[in-house]
XYZ file of C-alpha atoms in Angstrom:
688
model
C 52.763 -26.399 -64.852
C 52.132 -26.485 -68.668
C 48.916 -28.284 -67.575
C 47.568 -26.237 -65.362
C 48.274 -23.542 -67.938
C 46.322 -25.190 -70.485
C 43.532 -26.391 -68.157
C 42.862 -22.463 -67.047
C 42.873 -21.509 -70.535
C 39.948 -23.646 -71.520
C 37.711 -22.046 -69.072
C 37.231 -18.465 -69.481
C 36.271 -19.891 -73.229
C 33.697 -21.590 -72.256
C 32.523 -18.882 -69.847
C 32.755 -16.058 -72.791
C 30.561 -18.846 -74.833
C 28.028 -19.479 -72.430
C 27.751 -15.412 -71.554
C 27.102 -14.975 -75.235
C 24.798 -17.265 -76.107
C 22.642 -16.007 -73.057
C 23.071 -12.711 -74.438
C 21.773 -13.717 -77.573
C 18.875 -15.570 -75.965
C 18.134 -12.620 -74.335
C 17.975 -10.361 -77.489
C 15.886 -12.834 -79.297
C 13.240 -12.545 -76.741
C 13.708 -9.077 -76.782
C 13.305 -8.872 -80.407
C 10.348 -10.695 -79.752
C 8.477 -9.359 -77.676
C 9.420 -6.014 -79.309
C 7.429 -7.670 -82.332
C 4.634 -8.670 -80.138
C 4.041 -5.754 -78.272
C 4.230 -3.784 -81.851
C 2.710 -6.104 -84.744
C -0.120 -7.806 -82.190
C -0.311 -5.339 -78.980
C -3.233 -4.862 -80.092
C -4.699 -7.964 -80.555
C -3.558 -9.169 -77.437
C -5.482 -5.994 -75.684
C -8.393 -7.080 -77.627
C -8.524 -10.572 -76.395
C -8.126 -9.358 -72.852
C -10.967 -6.955 -73.434
C -13.168 -9.243 -74.951
C -16.287 -10.509 -73.160
C -19.437 -12.530 -73.712
C -22.764 -11.728 -74.377
C -25.671 -14.326 -73.791
C -29.548 -13.275 -73.692
C -31.672 -14.690 -70.568
C -35.382 -15.064 -71.013
C -38.165 -15.195 -68.767
C -41.691 -15.969 -68.846
C -44.684 -13.589 -68.851
C -48.603 -14.209 -67.133
C -50.671 -15.074 -69.800
C -53.680 -13.917 -71.429
C -56.897 -13.800 -69.447
C -59.790 -15.344 -70.183
C -63.331 -13.338 -69.932
C -66.824 -14.244 -70.531
C -69.101 -12.310 -73.006
C -69.752 -9.400 -70.004
C -66.227 -9.192 -69.622
C -66.380 -11.502 -66.494
C -62.495 -13.225 -65.475
C -63.374 -16.418 -65.770
C -59.649 -17.977 -66.326
C -56.877 -15.670 -64.510
C -52.911 -16.235 -62.942
C -52.464 -16.628 -59.743
C -49.033 -15.318 -58.976
C -46.682 -17.697 -56.380
C -42.752 -17.641 -54.816
C -40.549 -19.667 -57.151
C -36.961 -20.276 -56.931
C -35.130 -20.744 -60.478
C -31.820 -21.652 -61.435
C -30.052 -20.268 -64.525
C -26.961 -22.764 -65.933
C -24.520 -20.075 -66.673
C -22.065 -22.810 -67.629
C -21.366 -23.914 -64.321
C -19.680 -27.451 -63.864
C -20.937 -30.505 -62.157
C -19.125 -29.576 -59.056
C -19.985 -26.148 -59.413
C -23.561 -27.298 -59.876
C -23.265 -29.657 -57.439
C -21.766 -27.431 -54.984
C -24.122 -24.652 -54.932
C -27.460 -27.683 -54.723
C -25.892 -28.700 -51.183
C -25.657 -24.755 -49.868
C -29.510 -24.385 -51.298
C -31.146 -27.758 -49.593
C -29.787 -26.315 -45.866
C -32.295 -23.191 -46.790
C -35.524 -25.140 -48.399
C -37.230 -27.975 -48.683
C -37.391 -30.299 -51.564
C -39.867 -32.704 -52.552
C -38.349 -35.935 -53.506
C -41.003 -37.380 -55.107
C -39.407 -37.206 -58.224
C -35.844 -39.133 -57.961
C -35.764 -41.968 -60.220
C -33.379 -45.031 -59.567
C -30.923 -43.719 -62.846
C -31.082 -40.197 -61.169
C -29.714 -42.032 -57.823
C -27.061 -43.956 -59.856
C -26.051 -41.172 -61.408
C -25.386 -38.986 -58.303
C -23.831 -41.626 -56.929
C -21.089 -41.883 -59.495
C -20.759 -38.421 -59.305
C -19.872 -38.280 -55.564
C -17.621 -41.495 -55.637
C -15.785 -41.530 -58.713
C -12.563 -43.330 -57.818
C -15.011 -46.029 -56.657
C -16.931 -45.993 -60.208
C -13.821 -46.060 -61.760
C -13.123 -49.513 -59.725
C -16.255 -51.137 -61.396
C -14.748 -50.964 -64.545
C -11.497 -54.262 -64.600
C -8.948 -54.103 -66.812
C -9.810 -56.035 -69.734
C -12.630 -53.468 -70.004
C -10.168 -50.548 -70.170
C -8.176 -52.331 -72.769
C -11.189 -52.880 -74.793
C -12.025 -49.067 -74.700
C -8.445 -48.001 -74.894
C -8.027 -50.222 -78.004
C -11.721 -48.177 -78.927
C -13.676 -51.654 -79.023
C -15.946 -49.284 -75.746
C -17.548 -46.418 -75.712
C -17.591 -43.861 -73.053
C -21.138 -44.512 -73.447
C -20.435 -48.040 -72.643
C -17.988 -47.595 -69.864
C -20.574 -45.301 -68.053
C -23.085 -47.646 -68.847
C -21.000 -50.133 -67.041
C -21.092 -48.331 -64.014
C -24.555 -47.582 -63.858
C -25.288 -51.590 -63.961
C -22.659 -52.256 -61.487
C -24.142 -49.878 -58.443
C -25.402 -52.014 -55.103
C -28.933 -51.055 -54.151
C -26.865 -51.440 -51.360
C -24.584 -48.458 -52.036
C -27.858 -46.391 -52.844
C -28.462 -45.592 -49.852
C -29.086 -42.163 -49.018
C -29.808 -40.265 -46.041
C -32.719 -37.335 -46.584
C -30.701 -34.267 -46.919
C -28.984 -36.095 -49.627
C -31.916 -36.959 -51.356
C -32.628 -33.129 -51.624
C -29.670 -32.469 -52.600
C -29.922 -34.906 -55.658
C -33.160 -33.579 -56.137
C -32.621 -29.933 -56.542
C -29.131 -31.263 -58.792
C -32.017 -33.022 -60.835
C -33.785 -29.311 -61.653
C -30.737 -27.628 -62.111
C -29.221 -30.361 -64.897
C -32.624 -30.421 -66.074
C -32.412 -27.306 -67.198
C -30.597 -25.464 -70.346
C -28.172 -23.454 -70.631
C -29.009 -19.106 -69.848
C -32.503 -20.895 -69.371
C -34.090 -20.467 -66.120
C -34.993 -23.207 -64.381
C -37.611 -23.878 -61.721
C -36.097 -25.072 -58.647
C -39.578 -25.032 -56.379
C -42.766 -23.306 -57.193
C -45.170 -25.155 -54.844
C -45.534 -23.853 -51.118
C -42.245 -21.523 -50.882
C -42.678 -20.295 -47.470
C -42.156 -16.870 -47.174
C -39.415 -18.019 -44.847
C -37.484 -19.987 -47.530
C -38.073 -16.905 -50.412
C -36.348 -14.537 -47.459
C -33.376 -16.360 -46.779
C -32.566 -17.588 -50.445
C -32.938 -13.889 -51.459
C -30.337 -12.474 -48.704
C -27.713 -15.178 -49.858
C -28.038 -15.177 -53.418
C -24.057 -14.002 -54.010
C -23.246 -17.893 -52.111
C -25.766 -19.220 -54.760
C -24.349 -18.456 -58.499
C -27.151 -19.342 -60.924
C -29.982 -19.232 -57.822
C -32.189 -16.572 -58.011
C -36.014 -15.384 -56.502
C -38.822 -14.687 -58.608
C -42.846 -14.851 -58.799
C -44.136 -17.931 -61.203
C -47.716 -18.095 -61.932
C -50.730 -20.599 -61.713
C -53.726 -20.962 -63.728
C -57.280 -20.094 -61.567
C -60.404 -20.242 -62.393
C -63.234 -17.995 -60.830
C -65.836 -20.450 -61.832
C -64.470 -23.940 -60.700
C -65.316 -26.771 -63.071
C -67.443 -25.033 -65.195
C -66.945 -25.441 -68.765
C -63.318 -26.628 -67.888
C -62.917 -29.144 -69.925
C -62.975 -26.170 -72.981
C -61.161 -24.415 -71.358
C -58.447 -26.263 -71.871
C -54.940 -26.917 -69.697
C -51.457 -25.273 -69.389
C -48.557 -27.853 -68.760
C -46.155 -27.495 -65.655
C -43.055 -27.075 -65.368
C -41.343 -29.760 -65.259
C -43.103 -31.153 -68.984
C -41.668 -28.932 -71.347
C -42.474 -28.588 -74.901
C -44.434 -32.052 -75.855
C -41.944 -33.723 -78.166
C -44.220 -34.092 -81.129
C -44.285 -30.127 -81.745
C -40.299 -29.218 -80.516
C -39.828 -27.747 -84.220
C -42.777 -25.588 -84.283
C -42.128 -23.999 -80.717
C -38.888 -23.830 -81.380
C -39.109 -21.815 -84.536
C -41.066 -19.815 -82.750
C -38.650 -18.381 -80.225
C -39.961 -20.543 -76.891
C -37.633 -22.816 -75.207
C -36.700 -26.132 -74.408
C -39.137 -25.932 -70.751
C -41.537 -23.548 -71.674
C -45.322 -23.926 -70.244
C -47.739 -24.169 -73.274
C -51.120 -24.471 -73.965
C -51.990 -28.246 -74.047
C -55.717 -28.647 -74.783
C -58.610 -26.908 -76.246
C -58.920 -22.729 -75.398
C -55.445 -22.947 -74.220
C -53.810 -25.243 -77.405
C -56.132 -23.414 -79.783
C -55.136 -19.631 -79.214
C -51.867 -20.346 -77.375
C -50.371 -17.701 -79.765
C -52.489 -14.958 -78.345
C -52.050 -15.869 -75.166
C -48.452 -17.121 -74.841
C -47.093 -13.078 -74.972
C -43.538 -12.254 -75.118
C -40.833 -13.088 -72.730
C -38.806 -10.300 -71.286
C -35.221 -10.459 -72.008
C -31.832 -9.458 -70.436
C -28.160 -9.417 -71.882
C -25.890 -10.662 -69.526
C -21.342 -9.871 -70.270
C -19.115 -12.360 -69.253
C -15.315 -12.007 -69.419
C -12.655 -14.296 -70.354
C -13.304 -16.309 -66.630
C -16.244 -16.321 -66.236
C -18.087 -13.444 -64.383
C -20.860 -11.789 -65.055
C -19.098 -7.847 -65.622
C -22.771 -6.574 -67.181
C -26.158 -6.917 -67.384
C -28.668 -5.243 -69.583
C -32.251 -5.501 -70.008
C -33.224 -6.297 -73.852
C -37.004 -5.808 -73.524
C -39.304 -5.992 -70.373
C -41.350 -8.410 -71.543
C -44.874 -8.187 -72.627
C -47.913 -10.168 -71.135
C -49.971 -12.562 -73.527
C -53.379 -11.459 -74.517
C -56.468 -11.695 -73.139
C -59.301 -13.960 -74.948
C -63.218 -12.501 -74.409
C -65.566 -15.386 -74.828
C -68.876 -15.340 -76.072
C -70.396 -17.760 -73.573
C -72.531 -15.615 -71.287
C -70.992 -17.630 -67.853
C -74.537 -16.947 -65.550
C -76.442 -18.506 -68.474
C -73.886 -21.323 -69.140
C -73.834 -22.275 -64.493
C -77.662 -21.888 -64.675
C -77.843 -24.865 -67.889
C -75.537 -26.942 -66.846
C -77.888 -27.004 -63.014
C -80.506 -27.970 -65.744
C -78.737 -30.603 -67.761
C -78.164 -31.994 -64.073
C -80.969 -32.123 -62.456
C -82.757 -33.657 -65.684
C -80.256 -36.521 -66.549
C -80.496 -37.233 -62.286
C -84.360 -37.387 -62.557
C -83.911 -39.319 -66.171
C -82.237 -41.473 -63.557
C -85.452 -42.864 -62.113
C -87.430 -43.544 -64.702
C -87.653 -47.156 -66.080
C -85.254 -48.990 -68.335
C -81.857 -46.111 -67.990
C -79.537 -47.933 -66.274
C -76.742 -46.952 -69.792
C -78.510 -43.319 -69.376
C -75.459 -41.458 -68.323
C -75.288 -38.158 -70.268
C -76.815 -34.964 -72.100
C -75.538 -32.364 -74.145
C -77.104 -28.577 -74.883
C -75.778 -25.639 -77.051
C -77.109 -22.239 -77.384
C -75.957 -20.090 -80.603
C -76.732 -17.159 -81.876
C -78.754 -17.889 -85.489
C -77.662 -14.201 -85.625
C -73.694 -14.415 -85.722
C -72.559 -18.247 -84.449
C -71.190 -17.381 -81.251
C -71.838 -20.275 -78.646
C -74.005 -18.667 -75.711
C -73.243 -21.754 -73.878
C -72.095 -25.442 -74.466
C -73.309 -27.284 -72.047
C -71.886 -31.348 -70.949
C -72.884 -33.404 -68.287
C -71.466 -36.602 -67.886
C -72.725 -39.083 -65.013
C -69.035 -41.288 -63.788
C -68.233 -43.333 -60.940
C -65.922 -42.379 -58.658
C -62.888 -45.106 -58.423
C -62.525 -44.494 -54.644
C -65.694 -44.299 -53.079
C -67.627 -46.160 -56.068
C -70.701 -43.256 -56.047
C -72.497 -41.666 -58.986
C -70.857 -37.898 -59.374
C -71.525 -35.950 -62.275
C -68.477 -35.237 -64.870
C -68.288 -31.573 -67.251
C -68.358 -33.154 -70.481
C -68.504 -30.152 -72.801
C -66.512 -31.052 -75.241
C -68.698 -33.719 -75.744
C -70.657 -31.188 -77.372
C -68.179 -31.534 -80.644
C -66.086 -34.653 -79.756
C -68.611 -37.188 -79.650
C -71.582 -38.009 -82.375
C -75.049 -40.488 -82.029
C -77.989 -40.988 -84.174
C -80.283 -38.207 -84.010
C -83.190 -39.205 -85.625
C -86.381 -36.996 -86.542
C -84.494 -33.365 -85.713
C -82.931 -33.860 -89.892
C -86.358 -34.110 -90.913
C -85.864 -30.290 -92.571
C -82.569 -31.113 -94.405
C -84.524 -34.032 -95.709
C -87.713 -32.197 -96.962
C -85.766 -29.027 -98.269
C -83.089 -31.903 -100.484
C -86.487 -33.210 -101.259
C -87.417 -29.554 -102.983
C -83.993 -28.990 -104.240
C -83.279 -32.200 -105.995
C -86.891 -32.200 -107.374
C -88.116 -35.362 -105.625
C -91.062 -33.108 -103.990
C -92.761 -29.792 -104.378
C -94.739 -27.337 -101.689
C -97.577 -29.096 -101.281
C -97.120 -32.721 -102.154
C -98.546 -35.510 -100.132
C -97.872 -39.101 -99.080
C -100.379 -41.600 -97.397
C -98.535 -42.329 -94.253
C -98.515 -46.151 -94.832
C -96.016 -48.371 -94.421
C -93.008 -49.285 -96.834
C -92.408 -52.726 -97.217
C -89.841 -53.684 -99.415
C -88.815 -58.109 -100.319
C -87.140 -60.101 -96.978
C -87.168 -56.952 -94.944
C -89.291 -55.481 -91.835
C -91.970 -53.319 -92.958
C -90.706 -49.404 -91.797
C -93.342 -47.133 -90.697
C -93.684 -44.253 -89.183
C -94.591 -44.291 -85.031
C -98.189 -44.241 -85.984
C -100.672 -44.375 -89.139
C -100.628 -40.113 -89.419
C -102.991 -40.589 -92.848
C -102.631 -38.485 -96.097
C -100.041 -36.002 -95.303
C -98.365 -32.758 -96.978
C -94.821 -31.830 -96.393
C -95.993 -29.148 -93.239
C -97.587 -32.050 -91.591
C -95.246 -34.499 -92.629
C -92.782 -32.020 -89.736
C -95.311 -31.518 -87.705
C -95.902 -34.975 -87.010
C -92.633 -36.541 -87.882
C -94.096 -38.720 -90.508
C -91.063 -41.458 -91.416
C -93.122 -42.672 -94.629
C -93.176 -39.251 -96.016
C -89.290 -38.992 -96.100
C -88.943 -42.596 -96.982
C -91.404 -41.229 -100.455
C -88.620 -38.478 -100.148
C -85.830 -40.551 -100.831
C -87.574 -43.174 -102.802
C -88.102 -40.282 -104.905
C -84.540 -38.725 -104.277
C -83.011 -42.301 -105.151
C -85.588 -42.610 -108.425
C -86.679 -45.472 -107.676
C -90.318 -47.522 -108.015
C -91.975 -49.326 -105.126
C -94.183 -51.806 -105.636
C -95.047 -53.342 -101.635
C -93.527 -56.094 -100.596
C -91.089 -56.049 -104.005
C -87.685 -55.319 -104.767
C -86.808 -52.250 -104.776
C -83.425 -50.276 -106.785
C -82.130 -46.830 -107.230
C -81.327 -46.057 -110.595
C -79.552 -42.522 -108.828
C -76.889 -44.575 -108.349
C -75.348 -41.395 -105.842
C -78.479 -40.937 -103.714
C -76.750 -41.095 -100.797
C -74.320 -38.501 -101.944
C -76.813 -36.387 -103.089
C -78.054 -36.313 -99.754
C -75.096 -36.581 -97.721
C -73.879 -33.608 -99.611
C -77.583 -31.642 -98.914
C -77.115 -32.400 -95.303
C -73.673 -31.148 -94.914
C -74.585 -27.736 -95.944
C -76.525 -27.161 -92.977
C -73.929 -28.798 -91.297
C -74.963 -32.148 -90.402
C -72.104 -34.254 -90.921
C -69.353 -32.488 -91.312
C -67.302 -29.983 -89.843
C -68.921 -26.852 -88.301
C -65.493 -24.551 -88.107
C -66.046 -24.607 -84.281
C -62.087 -22.681 -83.317
C -61.517 -25.690 -80.881
C -59.038 -28.871 -81.628
C -60.365 -32.246 -82.452
C -63.735 -31.866 -83.287
C -65.327 -35.010 -85.127
C -67.458 -35.469 -88.238
C -69.480 -38.351 -87.280
C -69.659 -41.537 -88.692
C -71.747 -42.480 -92.113
C -73.018 -45.702 -92.898
C -71.459 -48.007 -95.085
C -73.962 -50.176 -96.754
C -75.805 -49.281 -99.452
C -79.264 -51.229 -99.578
C -82.146 -49.003 -99.857
C -83.667 -49.416 -96.824
C -80.438 -47.710 -95.423
C -81.425 -44.086 -97.441
C -84.565 -44.701 -95.695
C -82.593 -44.830 -92.241
C -80.586 -41.749 -93.823
C -83.357 -39.414 -94.232
C -84.863 -40.091 -90.772
C -81.570 -39.748 -88.711
C -80.920 -42.984 -87.919
C -77.852 -44.085 -90.252
C -75.213 -42.002 -90.042
C -73.845 -40.274 -86.763
C -73.899 -36.066 -85.314
C -72.861 -33.949 -82.931
C -74.882 -31.320 -80.726
C -72.696 -28.700 -82.212
C -74.178 -29.812 -85.686
C -76.934 -29.435 -84.928
C -77.131 -26.194 -83.647
C -75.495 -25.076 -85.905
C -78.334 -26.955 -88.466
C -80.944 -25.228 -86.326
C -78.943 -21.909 -86.733
C -78.840 -22.174 -90.612
C -82.968 -22.687 -90.762
C -83.422 -20.325 -88.742
C -81.616 -17.247 -90.013
C -83.220 -18.785 -93.437
C -80.216 -20.502 -95.057
C -77.051 -19.282 -94.031
C -74.517 -21.872 -92.433
C -72.796 -19.769 -89.861
C -69.381 -20.707 -88.365
C -69.654 -20.965 -84.125
C -66.996 -20.051 -82.571
C -66.161 -19.418 -78.539
C -64.159 -16.480 -78.894
C -65.520 -12.975 -79.511
C -62.338 -10.854 -79.384
C -58.875 -10.747 -78.157
C -57.595 -7.628 -76.345
C -54.532 -5.975 -75.056
C -52.993 -7.037 -71.522
C -54.686 -4.637 -69.377
C -52.254 -2.273 -67.025
C -53.998 -2.581 -64.507
C -55.635 -5.931 -63.275
C -59.035 -4.736 -62.593
C -59.194 -2.431 -66.718
C -59.401 -4.396 -69.911
C -57.233 -3.808 -72.436
C -58.106 -2.171 -75.589
C -59.415 -4.407 -78.552
C -56.987 -5.446 -80.409
C -59.298 -7.998 -82.731
C -62.550 -9.018 -83.369
C -64.215 -12.514 -84.322
C -66.225 -11.390 -86.613
C -69.501 -13.623 -87.863
C -68.446 -16.216 -90.780
C -71.069 -17.479 -93.482
C -69.501 -20.743 -94.358
C -72.071 -21.326 -97.348
C -75.730 -20.853 -98.285
C -78.185 -22.999 -99.199
C -79.517 -23.001 -102.588
C -83.055 -23.235 -102.274
C -86.043 -20.765 -103.153
C -87.120 -18.407 -100.563
C -90.585 -19.970 -100.315
C -88.867 -23.394 -99.354
C -87.250 -22.140 -96.756
C -90.478 -21.069 -94.996
C -92.141 -23.893 -95.277
C -89.845 -25.223 -93.821
C -89.727 -22.542 -90.939
C -93.769 -23.239 -90.519
C -93.301 -26.956 -90.307
C -90.986 -26.348 -87.734
C -93.544 -23.746 -85.615
C -96.321 -26.478 -85.651
C -94.390 -28.990 -84.259
C -94.215 -26.528 -81.348
C -97.023 -24.482 -81.878
C -99.951 -25.824 -82.965
C -101.929 -28.822 -81.542
C -100.935 -32.482 -82.515
C -97.509 -31.319 -82.908
C -94.532 -33.640 -81.221
C -93.335 -30.856 -78.811
C -96.510 -29.029 -78.389
C -97.413 -30.525 -74.979
C -94.120 -28.794 -73.839
C -94.025 -25.252 -75.687
C -97.314 -24.735 -76.938
C -97.874 -21.969 -74.239
C -94.789 -20.748 -74.414
C -94.844 -16.349 -75.195
C -91.429 -16.566 -77.000
C -93.680 -18.400 -80.163
C -90.720 -21.234 -80.230
C -90.029 -23.686 -83.695
C -88.019 -26.495 -83.413
C -88.228 -30.559 -84.521
C -87.840 -33.439 -81.812
C -86.290 -36.478 -82.900
C -86.387 -40.098 -81.126
C -83.329 -42.487 -82.948
C -83.483 -46.401 -82.539
C -79.909 -47.178 -82.216
C -77.389 -49.526 -80.493
C -75.679 -48.674 -76.716
C -71.886 -47.696 -77.541
C -71.193 -46.376 -73.761
C -67.941 -47.267 -71.495
C -69.990 -50.702 -70.399
C -70.128 -51.702 -73.447
C -67.038 -54.318 -73.323
C -70.420 -56.373 -70.641
C -72.152 -56.850 -73.314
C -70.313 -59.069 -75.337
C -70.806 -58.952 -79.615
C -74.357 -57.950 -79.610
C -74.784 -54.217 -78.053
C -78.255 -53.605 -76.691
C -80.751 -51.589 -78.572
C -81.302 -48.249 -76.965
C -83.471 -45.234 -78.404
C -81.588 -41.557 -78.703
C -83.777 -38.128 -78.145
C -82.934 -34.921 -79.690
C -84.488 -31.902 -79.798
C -83.640 -29.045 -81.884
C -85.243 -25.105 -81.836
C -85.201 -21.153 -81.641
C -86.962 -18.298 -80.758
C -88.745 -15.970 -81.424
C -89.908 -18.015 -84.704
C -90.014 -14.677 -86.800
C -86.955 -12.999 -85.758
C -84.995 -15.574 -84.199
C -82.377 -14.750 -81.833
C -81.175 -18.337 -79.770
C -80.996 -21.821 -81.943
C -80.894 -24.433 -79.134
C -79.464 -28.469 -79.347
C -80.514 -30.780 -76.973
C -78.632 -34.633 -77.257
C -79.397 -37.530 -75.030
C -77.182 -40.541 -75.952
C -78.707 -43.642 -75.004
C -81.790 -42.317 -73.052
C -83.522 -45.393 -72.393
C -84.054 -48.958 -73.512
C -87.548 -50.392 -74.135
C -90.624 -48.311 -75.492
C -91.245 -45.927 -72.471
C -90.233 -42.583 -73.038
C -88.801 -40.451 -70.546
C -89.391 -37.221 -72.907
C -85.802 -35.789 -71.620
C -85.177 -34.233 -74.476
C -88.218 -32.553 -74.336
C -88.059 -31.711 -70.626
C -84.525 -29.942 -70.595
C -85.133 -28.168 -74.036
C -88.317 -26.868 -72.144
C -86.628 -25.647 -69.032
C -83.053 -24.383 -71.138
C -85.841 -22.135 -73.560
C -87.463 -20.603 -71.070
C -84.163 -19.641 -68.491
C -82.683 -18.299 -71.986
C -85.676 -15.619 -71.642
C -86.533 -15.028 -67.962
C -82.120 -14.474 -67.588
C -82.809 -12.135 -70.764
C -85.537 -10.042 -69.141
C -84.121 -9.724 -65.908
């Protein structure tokens, strides 16, 4: 009995201790909850109410391009598109959405790579992928001797070809998922914008609530009203899957671009990217802690890029293109023209530097058909250079005046120049005794040689060595030529302009070649700038192809207001006396309007009173077939022509350049035929 009493006496005591402990714990909990509610309650409430904001930027159409008469050259065509915006979705969520979307649309799978397939396989079959890693490799991983990247690569490499067999439906899912995952967080990514059918667009729009991140929108692509006319100069825009170029990534990101934005990647589209790109629309989305969008606000509606109005007259451009094409085909029927494949024409307003046309045509062989066809090469007017011949002689005469080598009325006998141990250098025929005006009219080489000797301060004796005491003779002439635009950047508002090649030898005979245009190389654009400088009395105008920027129009049929005009820019003036410039202008007029002038047979009866200079250069072929000729390329003749009209008050300056016009001695006169038709056409169209 005593033992039972002892046992009973312990149980209530222990139970009381338990109840007391529970009481203390609840008291502490209640005190803690009260403390949290009183002290931190507001903080927790703010956390519950906290939301995260992110902004989605949507691209806008690029600005249009118009010609000088406000005809649309480049426009935007709207097209249906399906996009995806990664709002922080997991791989599993994106894959699920891709599977749903694949049932609603067809997706081209051509861009799916082997790597894409392997990564897709790992994502679909993670346990099978894990089984490809050995226990030894797992141990190395745990010992931190292998990284996550190493393990992932082992999985990729060990997937067999048999395991990479997917159905067409699975490949479509993969192609869609590839687009999803290639985008950037909170940045819309194009999933499909080619051949989106009305049915696809409608059914996706109806099911957006089941397709998180997916949206239907309107995309755009560039259209060209004049098809291939001037296409090489208008430039190209990157595609939606190209993104920003790696070499310019920091530049564009600093200016608010997204990594997958489309940009101008060549010529006008690239040069005026900042103008054409526009301002994106911005939409701010707010999400709660669970990731659900709770609020959407439009920050800005976006603004289409500004429009460019070009200086080009597209009707005139097409007419000149046609002339160049026709005459190039005709030239190919002449003897010695198997290497002839291109021709260039530039028309410029000598008063403003506005480029009216820049035509380049090139004959290429179609790789599929093997047939010869014509290709636009307007770019070649300023990106390719050639020996141009006697058209530079106006600059030579003015250089002679400036250096004191000659003065108005200086005459030389046209007898050939013979330097010891070199072939005789002479004009195409003996022209008698000439002053500088007739030297230009008849295109005397010897007159230019004698001028060069005086510039170099040399003493000439027949068949004796010739040395120059002026060691800067080459620089003096080249610097003078550059003031006209020859051998220097013209400043045209297009990228990749080439200045030409300069001969390296300083032997006296090469100075003779320099002053007749057979040593250094020049572009058609440089020739047009040079012709303009002579035409306007000595002002080197910067050529430009853009005339003004305009705000984007509210209605597509309207023109926006002028945002900025491109004003004429004088790069430099020629430091010569007015009489000296007038003499060269008179010489150029004699070339075309006086019997005996080298262009008189073509231009003598022209009512628009032209002036200009012809050129023929002995050169060596350096074209696309160069590799067929080994170490020594075949000799060829380049033909050129510069001109302006009317001679008394010039409104248009012209440059024509036909490289590798012929081999041998039969001159096909291609530059003169083209030049005559071009100026005739210009004045005919002006008077219509």
